[in-house]
Coordinates of C-alpha atoms (C1' of nucleotides) in Angstrom, one line a residue:
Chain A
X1 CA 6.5 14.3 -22.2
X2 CA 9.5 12.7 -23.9
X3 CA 10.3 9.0 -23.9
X4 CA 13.4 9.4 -21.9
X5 CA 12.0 11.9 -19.3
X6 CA 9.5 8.7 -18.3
X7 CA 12.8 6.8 -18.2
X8 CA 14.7 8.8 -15.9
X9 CA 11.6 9.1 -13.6
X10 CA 11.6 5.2 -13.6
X11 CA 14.9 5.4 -12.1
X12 CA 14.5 8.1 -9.6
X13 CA 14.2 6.7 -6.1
X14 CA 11.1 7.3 -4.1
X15 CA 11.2 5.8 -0.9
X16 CA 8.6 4.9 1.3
X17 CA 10.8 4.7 4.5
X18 CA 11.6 8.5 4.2
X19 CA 9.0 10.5 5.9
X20 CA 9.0 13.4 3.5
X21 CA 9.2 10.9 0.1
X22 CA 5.9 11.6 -1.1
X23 CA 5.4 7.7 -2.2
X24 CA 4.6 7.3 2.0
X25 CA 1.5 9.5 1.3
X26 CA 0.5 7.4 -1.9
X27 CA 1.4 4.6 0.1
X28 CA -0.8 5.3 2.7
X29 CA -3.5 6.7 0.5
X30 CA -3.7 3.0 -0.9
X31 CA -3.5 1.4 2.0
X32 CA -6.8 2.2 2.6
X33 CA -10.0 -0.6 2.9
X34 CA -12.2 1.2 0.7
X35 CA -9.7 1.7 -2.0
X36 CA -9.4 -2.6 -2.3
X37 CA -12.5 -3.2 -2.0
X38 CA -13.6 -0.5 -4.8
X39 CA -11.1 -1.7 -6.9
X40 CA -12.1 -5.4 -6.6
X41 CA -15.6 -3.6 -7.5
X42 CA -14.7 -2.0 -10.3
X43 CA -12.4 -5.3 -11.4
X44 CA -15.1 -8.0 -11.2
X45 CA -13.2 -9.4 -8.2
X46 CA -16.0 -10.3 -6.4
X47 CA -15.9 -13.3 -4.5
X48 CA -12.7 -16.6 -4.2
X49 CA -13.9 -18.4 -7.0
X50 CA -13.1 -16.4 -10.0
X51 CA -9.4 -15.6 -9.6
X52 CA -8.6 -14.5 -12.5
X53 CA -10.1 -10.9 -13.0
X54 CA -11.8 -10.2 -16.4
X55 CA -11.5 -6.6 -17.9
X56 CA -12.5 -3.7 -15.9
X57 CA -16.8 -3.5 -15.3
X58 CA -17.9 0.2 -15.2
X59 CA -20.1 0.4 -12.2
X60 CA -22.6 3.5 -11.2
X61 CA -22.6 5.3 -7.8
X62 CA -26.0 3.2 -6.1
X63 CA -23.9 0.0 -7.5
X64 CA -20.9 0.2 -5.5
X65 CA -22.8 1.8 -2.3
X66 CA -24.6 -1.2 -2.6
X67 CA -21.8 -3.8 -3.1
X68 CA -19.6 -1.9 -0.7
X69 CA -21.6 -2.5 2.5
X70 CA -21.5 -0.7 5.1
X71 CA -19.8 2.3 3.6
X72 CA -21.2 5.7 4.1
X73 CA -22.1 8.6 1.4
X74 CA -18.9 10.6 2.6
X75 CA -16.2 7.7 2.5
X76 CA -17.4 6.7 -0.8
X77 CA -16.9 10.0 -2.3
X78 CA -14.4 10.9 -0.9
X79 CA -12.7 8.1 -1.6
X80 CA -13.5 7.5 -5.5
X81 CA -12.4 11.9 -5.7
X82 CA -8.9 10.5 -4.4
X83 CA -8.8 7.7 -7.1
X84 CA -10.1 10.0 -9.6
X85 CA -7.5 12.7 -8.9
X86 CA -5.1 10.5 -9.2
X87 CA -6.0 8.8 -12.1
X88 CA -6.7 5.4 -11.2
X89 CA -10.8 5.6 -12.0
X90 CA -12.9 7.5 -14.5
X91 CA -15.8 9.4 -13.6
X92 CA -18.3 9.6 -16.2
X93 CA -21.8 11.8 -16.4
X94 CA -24.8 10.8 -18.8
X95 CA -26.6 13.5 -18.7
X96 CA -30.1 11.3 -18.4
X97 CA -33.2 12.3 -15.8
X98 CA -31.9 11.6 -13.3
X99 CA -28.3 11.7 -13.5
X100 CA -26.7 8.6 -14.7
X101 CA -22.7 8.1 -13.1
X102 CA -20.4 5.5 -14.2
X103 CA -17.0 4.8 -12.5
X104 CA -14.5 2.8 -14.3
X105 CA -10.9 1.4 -13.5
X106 CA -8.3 2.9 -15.5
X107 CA -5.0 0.9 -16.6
X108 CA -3.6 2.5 -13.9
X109 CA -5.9 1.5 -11.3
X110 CA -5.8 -1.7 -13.3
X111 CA -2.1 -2.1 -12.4
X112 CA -3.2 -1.1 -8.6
X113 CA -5.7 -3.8 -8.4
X114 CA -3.6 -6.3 -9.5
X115 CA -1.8 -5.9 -6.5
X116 CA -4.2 -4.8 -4.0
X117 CA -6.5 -8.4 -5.1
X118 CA -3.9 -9.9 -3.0
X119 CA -4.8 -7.9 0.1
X120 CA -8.3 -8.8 0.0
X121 CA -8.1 -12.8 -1.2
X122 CA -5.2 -12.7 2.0
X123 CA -7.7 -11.3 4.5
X124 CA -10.6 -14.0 3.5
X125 CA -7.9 -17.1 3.4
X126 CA -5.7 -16.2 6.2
X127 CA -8.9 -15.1 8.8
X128 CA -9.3 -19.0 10.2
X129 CA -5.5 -18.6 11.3
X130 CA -5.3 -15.0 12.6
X131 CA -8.3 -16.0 14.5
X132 CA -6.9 -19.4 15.9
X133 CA -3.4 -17.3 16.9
X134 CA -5.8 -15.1 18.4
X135 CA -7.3 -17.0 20.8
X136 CA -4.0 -19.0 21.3
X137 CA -2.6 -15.3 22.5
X138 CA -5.1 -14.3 24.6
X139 CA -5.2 -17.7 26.4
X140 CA -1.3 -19.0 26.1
X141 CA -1.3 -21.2 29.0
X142 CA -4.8 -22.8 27.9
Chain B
X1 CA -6.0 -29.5 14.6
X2 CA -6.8 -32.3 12.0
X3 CA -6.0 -31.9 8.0
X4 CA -9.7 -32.0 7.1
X5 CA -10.8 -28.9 9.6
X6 CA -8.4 -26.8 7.7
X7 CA -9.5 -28.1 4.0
X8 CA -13.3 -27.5 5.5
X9 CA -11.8 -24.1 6.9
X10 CA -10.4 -22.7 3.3
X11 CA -13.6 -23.4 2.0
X12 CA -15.2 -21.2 4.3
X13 CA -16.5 -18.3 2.2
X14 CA -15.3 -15.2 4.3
X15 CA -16.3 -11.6 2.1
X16 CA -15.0 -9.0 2.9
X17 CA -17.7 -7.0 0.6
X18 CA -19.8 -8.0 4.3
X19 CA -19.7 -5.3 6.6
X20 CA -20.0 -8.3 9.6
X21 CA -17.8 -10.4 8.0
X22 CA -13.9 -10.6 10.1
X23 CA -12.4 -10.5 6.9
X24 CA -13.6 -7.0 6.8
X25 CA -11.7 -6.0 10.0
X26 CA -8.6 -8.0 8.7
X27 CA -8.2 -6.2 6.0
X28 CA -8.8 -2.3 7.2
X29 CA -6.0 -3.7 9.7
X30 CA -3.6 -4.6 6.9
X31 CA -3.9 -2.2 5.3
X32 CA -2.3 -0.1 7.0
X33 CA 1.3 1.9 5.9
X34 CA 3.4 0.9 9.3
X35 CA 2.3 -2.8 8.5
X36 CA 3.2 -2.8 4.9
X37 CA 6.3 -1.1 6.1
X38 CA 7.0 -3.3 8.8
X39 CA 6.5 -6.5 7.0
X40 CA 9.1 -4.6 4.5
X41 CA 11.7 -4.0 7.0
X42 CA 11.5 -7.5 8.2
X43 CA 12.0 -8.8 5.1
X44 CA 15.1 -7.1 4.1
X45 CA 12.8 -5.4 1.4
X46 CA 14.5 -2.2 2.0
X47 CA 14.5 -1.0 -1.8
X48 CA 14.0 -1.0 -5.4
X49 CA 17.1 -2.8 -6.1
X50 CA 16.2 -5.6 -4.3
X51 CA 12.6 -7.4 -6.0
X52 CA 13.4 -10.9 -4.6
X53 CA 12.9 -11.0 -0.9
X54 CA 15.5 -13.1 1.3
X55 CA 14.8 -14.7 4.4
X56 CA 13.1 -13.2 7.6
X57 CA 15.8 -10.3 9.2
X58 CA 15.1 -10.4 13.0
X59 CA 15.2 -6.6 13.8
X60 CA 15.2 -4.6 17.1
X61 CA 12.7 -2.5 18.3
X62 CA 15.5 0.6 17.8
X63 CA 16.3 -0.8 14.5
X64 CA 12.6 -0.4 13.1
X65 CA 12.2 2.6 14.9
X66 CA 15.0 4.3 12.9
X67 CA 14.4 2.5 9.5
X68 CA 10.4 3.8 10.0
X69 CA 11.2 7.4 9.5
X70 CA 8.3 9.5 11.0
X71 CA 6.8 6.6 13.0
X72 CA 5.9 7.1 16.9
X73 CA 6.9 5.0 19.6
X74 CA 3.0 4.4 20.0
X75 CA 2.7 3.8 16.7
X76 CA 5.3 1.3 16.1
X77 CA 4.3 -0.3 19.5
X78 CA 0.6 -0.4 18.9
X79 CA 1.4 -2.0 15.3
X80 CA 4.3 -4.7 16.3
X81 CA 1.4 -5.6 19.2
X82 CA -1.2 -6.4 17.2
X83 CA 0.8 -8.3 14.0
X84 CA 1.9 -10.3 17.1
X85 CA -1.3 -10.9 18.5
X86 CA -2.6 -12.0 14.8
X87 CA 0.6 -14.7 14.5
X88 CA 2.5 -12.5 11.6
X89 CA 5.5 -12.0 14.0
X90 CA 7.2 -13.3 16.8
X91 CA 8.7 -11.1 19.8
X92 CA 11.6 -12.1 21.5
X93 CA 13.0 -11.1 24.8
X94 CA 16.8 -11.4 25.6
X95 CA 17.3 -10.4 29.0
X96 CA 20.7 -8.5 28.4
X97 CA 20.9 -5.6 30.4
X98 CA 19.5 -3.5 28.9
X99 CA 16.9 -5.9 27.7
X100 CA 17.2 -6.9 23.8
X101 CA 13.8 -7.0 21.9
X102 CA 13.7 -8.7 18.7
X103 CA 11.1 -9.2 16.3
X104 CA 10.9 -11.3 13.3
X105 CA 8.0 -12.5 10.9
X106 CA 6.5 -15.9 10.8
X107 CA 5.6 -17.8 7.8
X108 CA 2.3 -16.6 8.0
X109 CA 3.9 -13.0 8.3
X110 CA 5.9 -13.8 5.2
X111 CA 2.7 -14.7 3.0
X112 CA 1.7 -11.4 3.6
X113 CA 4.5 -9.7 2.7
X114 CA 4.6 -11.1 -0.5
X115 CA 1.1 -9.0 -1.0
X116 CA 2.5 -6.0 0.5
X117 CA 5.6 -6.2 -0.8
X118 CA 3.5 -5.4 -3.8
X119 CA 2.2 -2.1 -2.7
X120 CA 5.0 -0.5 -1.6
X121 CA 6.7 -1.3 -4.5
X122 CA 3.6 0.5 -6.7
X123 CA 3.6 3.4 -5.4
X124 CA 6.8 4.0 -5.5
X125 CA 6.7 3.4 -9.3
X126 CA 4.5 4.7 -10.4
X127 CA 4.9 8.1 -8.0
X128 CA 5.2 10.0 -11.0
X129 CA 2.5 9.1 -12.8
X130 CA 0.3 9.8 -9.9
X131 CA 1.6 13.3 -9.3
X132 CA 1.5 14.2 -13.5
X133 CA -2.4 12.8 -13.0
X134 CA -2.9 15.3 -9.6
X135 CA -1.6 18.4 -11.7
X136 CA -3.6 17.6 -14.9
X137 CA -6.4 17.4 -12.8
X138 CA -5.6 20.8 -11.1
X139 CA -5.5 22.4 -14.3
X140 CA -7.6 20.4 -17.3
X141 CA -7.5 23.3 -19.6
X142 CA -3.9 23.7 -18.9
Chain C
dC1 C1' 16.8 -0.1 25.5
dT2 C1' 12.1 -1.0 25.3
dG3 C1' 8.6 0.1 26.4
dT4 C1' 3.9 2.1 29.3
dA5 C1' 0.8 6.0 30.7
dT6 C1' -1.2 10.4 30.1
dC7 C1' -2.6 14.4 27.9
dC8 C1' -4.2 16.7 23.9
dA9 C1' -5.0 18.3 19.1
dC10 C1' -6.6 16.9 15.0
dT11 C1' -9.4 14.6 11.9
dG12 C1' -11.5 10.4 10.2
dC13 C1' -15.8 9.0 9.7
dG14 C1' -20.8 8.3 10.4
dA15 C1' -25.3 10.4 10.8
dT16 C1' -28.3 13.6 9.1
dA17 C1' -30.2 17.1 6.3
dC18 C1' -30.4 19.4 2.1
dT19 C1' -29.7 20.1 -3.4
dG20 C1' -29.5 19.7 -8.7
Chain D
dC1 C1' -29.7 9.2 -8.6
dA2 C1' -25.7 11.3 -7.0
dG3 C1' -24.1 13.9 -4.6
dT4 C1' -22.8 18.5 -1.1
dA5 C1' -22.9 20.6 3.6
dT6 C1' -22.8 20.4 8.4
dC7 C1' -22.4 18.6 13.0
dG8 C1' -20.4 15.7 16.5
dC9 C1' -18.1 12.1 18.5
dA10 C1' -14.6 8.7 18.9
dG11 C1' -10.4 7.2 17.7
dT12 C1' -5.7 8.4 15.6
dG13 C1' -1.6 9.7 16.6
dG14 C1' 2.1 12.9 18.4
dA15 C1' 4.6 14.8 22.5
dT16 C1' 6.0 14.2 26.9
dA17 C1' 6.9 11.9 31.2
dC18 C1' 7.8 7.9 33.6
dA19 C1' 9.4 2.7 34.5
dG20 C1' 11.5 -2.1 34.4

DNA sequence: CTGTATCCACTGCGATACTG
DNA sequence: CAGTATCGCAGTGGATACAG
């Protein structure tokens, strides 16, 4: 694809108000729990104290089940096919005894995480307030 | 609520890697498409054209209903209820006849936003890379 | 105008069992 | 180890009707 066809894409409008744009289905395909919190896997994102994320960390199947907790056999695989067809993760086969399969972030899943790191950090130093205005709603008056 | 219980709060270490932990709970609700939209239509974020967000826009029920293409009334209802109940935006009554219903975000609204703002934006950018990915993948030999 | 209430179809998602 | 296949339920979410 040509240098200026990428250009004039750039420029075409996608819109995730519309119904039919189909950046609303992307959007909501990311908007997703198990899409941040892979991507934080696969980032090194792991916990508050190392902001900045170093380069992507390739991580096997039992690795992210295991990070991820609570997350069944189907959501994960269901959900790192969807990054995969899309491009944001690699999936990778060593062909050992057993089977050896390594995900990776790709730049474009790169470029998702840097924004989707937000999400996650939010939840975790916003949850002390949302709970406060919780309880402040469901008792008003005291 | 005293200075020091808020410092001792951040400090906290919420993970939302923990299947018990609230952060976990707080982010599967934000990340949701009619909140990431919603924050965006509160805060004038309406398109591309536009990076840097202005202040809150107090919108009508009607209004977000319309700018929200595709959303249901139970949808947009059950979403505007709970950011409220979490302290991201305020509901206002006027009692016009018929009654007025505004809502607007709250500072703690906006802070999100500025991480959601983020996501919209992505997908909408990089749309056609996504969809080039999804056909390549359809058809790897060609 | 701004909802709430009800019904209903669909499917997201977990649990379980099975395979290469 | 890294999945696929199947079942089943509970919740999502739309359509419709009704109400303050």
């Amino acid at each position: 694809m040509a240098r200026q066809d990428r250009t004039a894409e750039a420029r075409m409008e996608f819109n995730a108000f519309l119904a039919v744009c189909p950046s609303r289905q992307l959007l909501a395909r990311i908007s997703d729990k198990w899409v941040v919190l892979i991507l934080c896997a696969l980032s090194g994102d792991r916990d508050a104290s190392s902001p900045e994320p170093t380069a992507p960390i390739p991580m096997r199947y039992s690795e992210l089940s295991r990070l991820l907790a609570g997350v069944s056999q189907k959501m994960l695989t269901q959900t790192l096919r969807s990054l995969e067809r899309d491009g944001l993760v690699t999936r990778t086969v060593t062909p050992t005894v057993p089977v050896t399969v390594t995900y990776e972030l790709t730049d474009l899943g790169s470029s998702l995480h840097d924004v989707t790191r937000g999400l996650r950090t939010w939840a975790q130093d916003h949850m002390g307030e949302v709970l406060r205005n919780r309880e402040e709603h469901e008792a008003p008056a005291g």
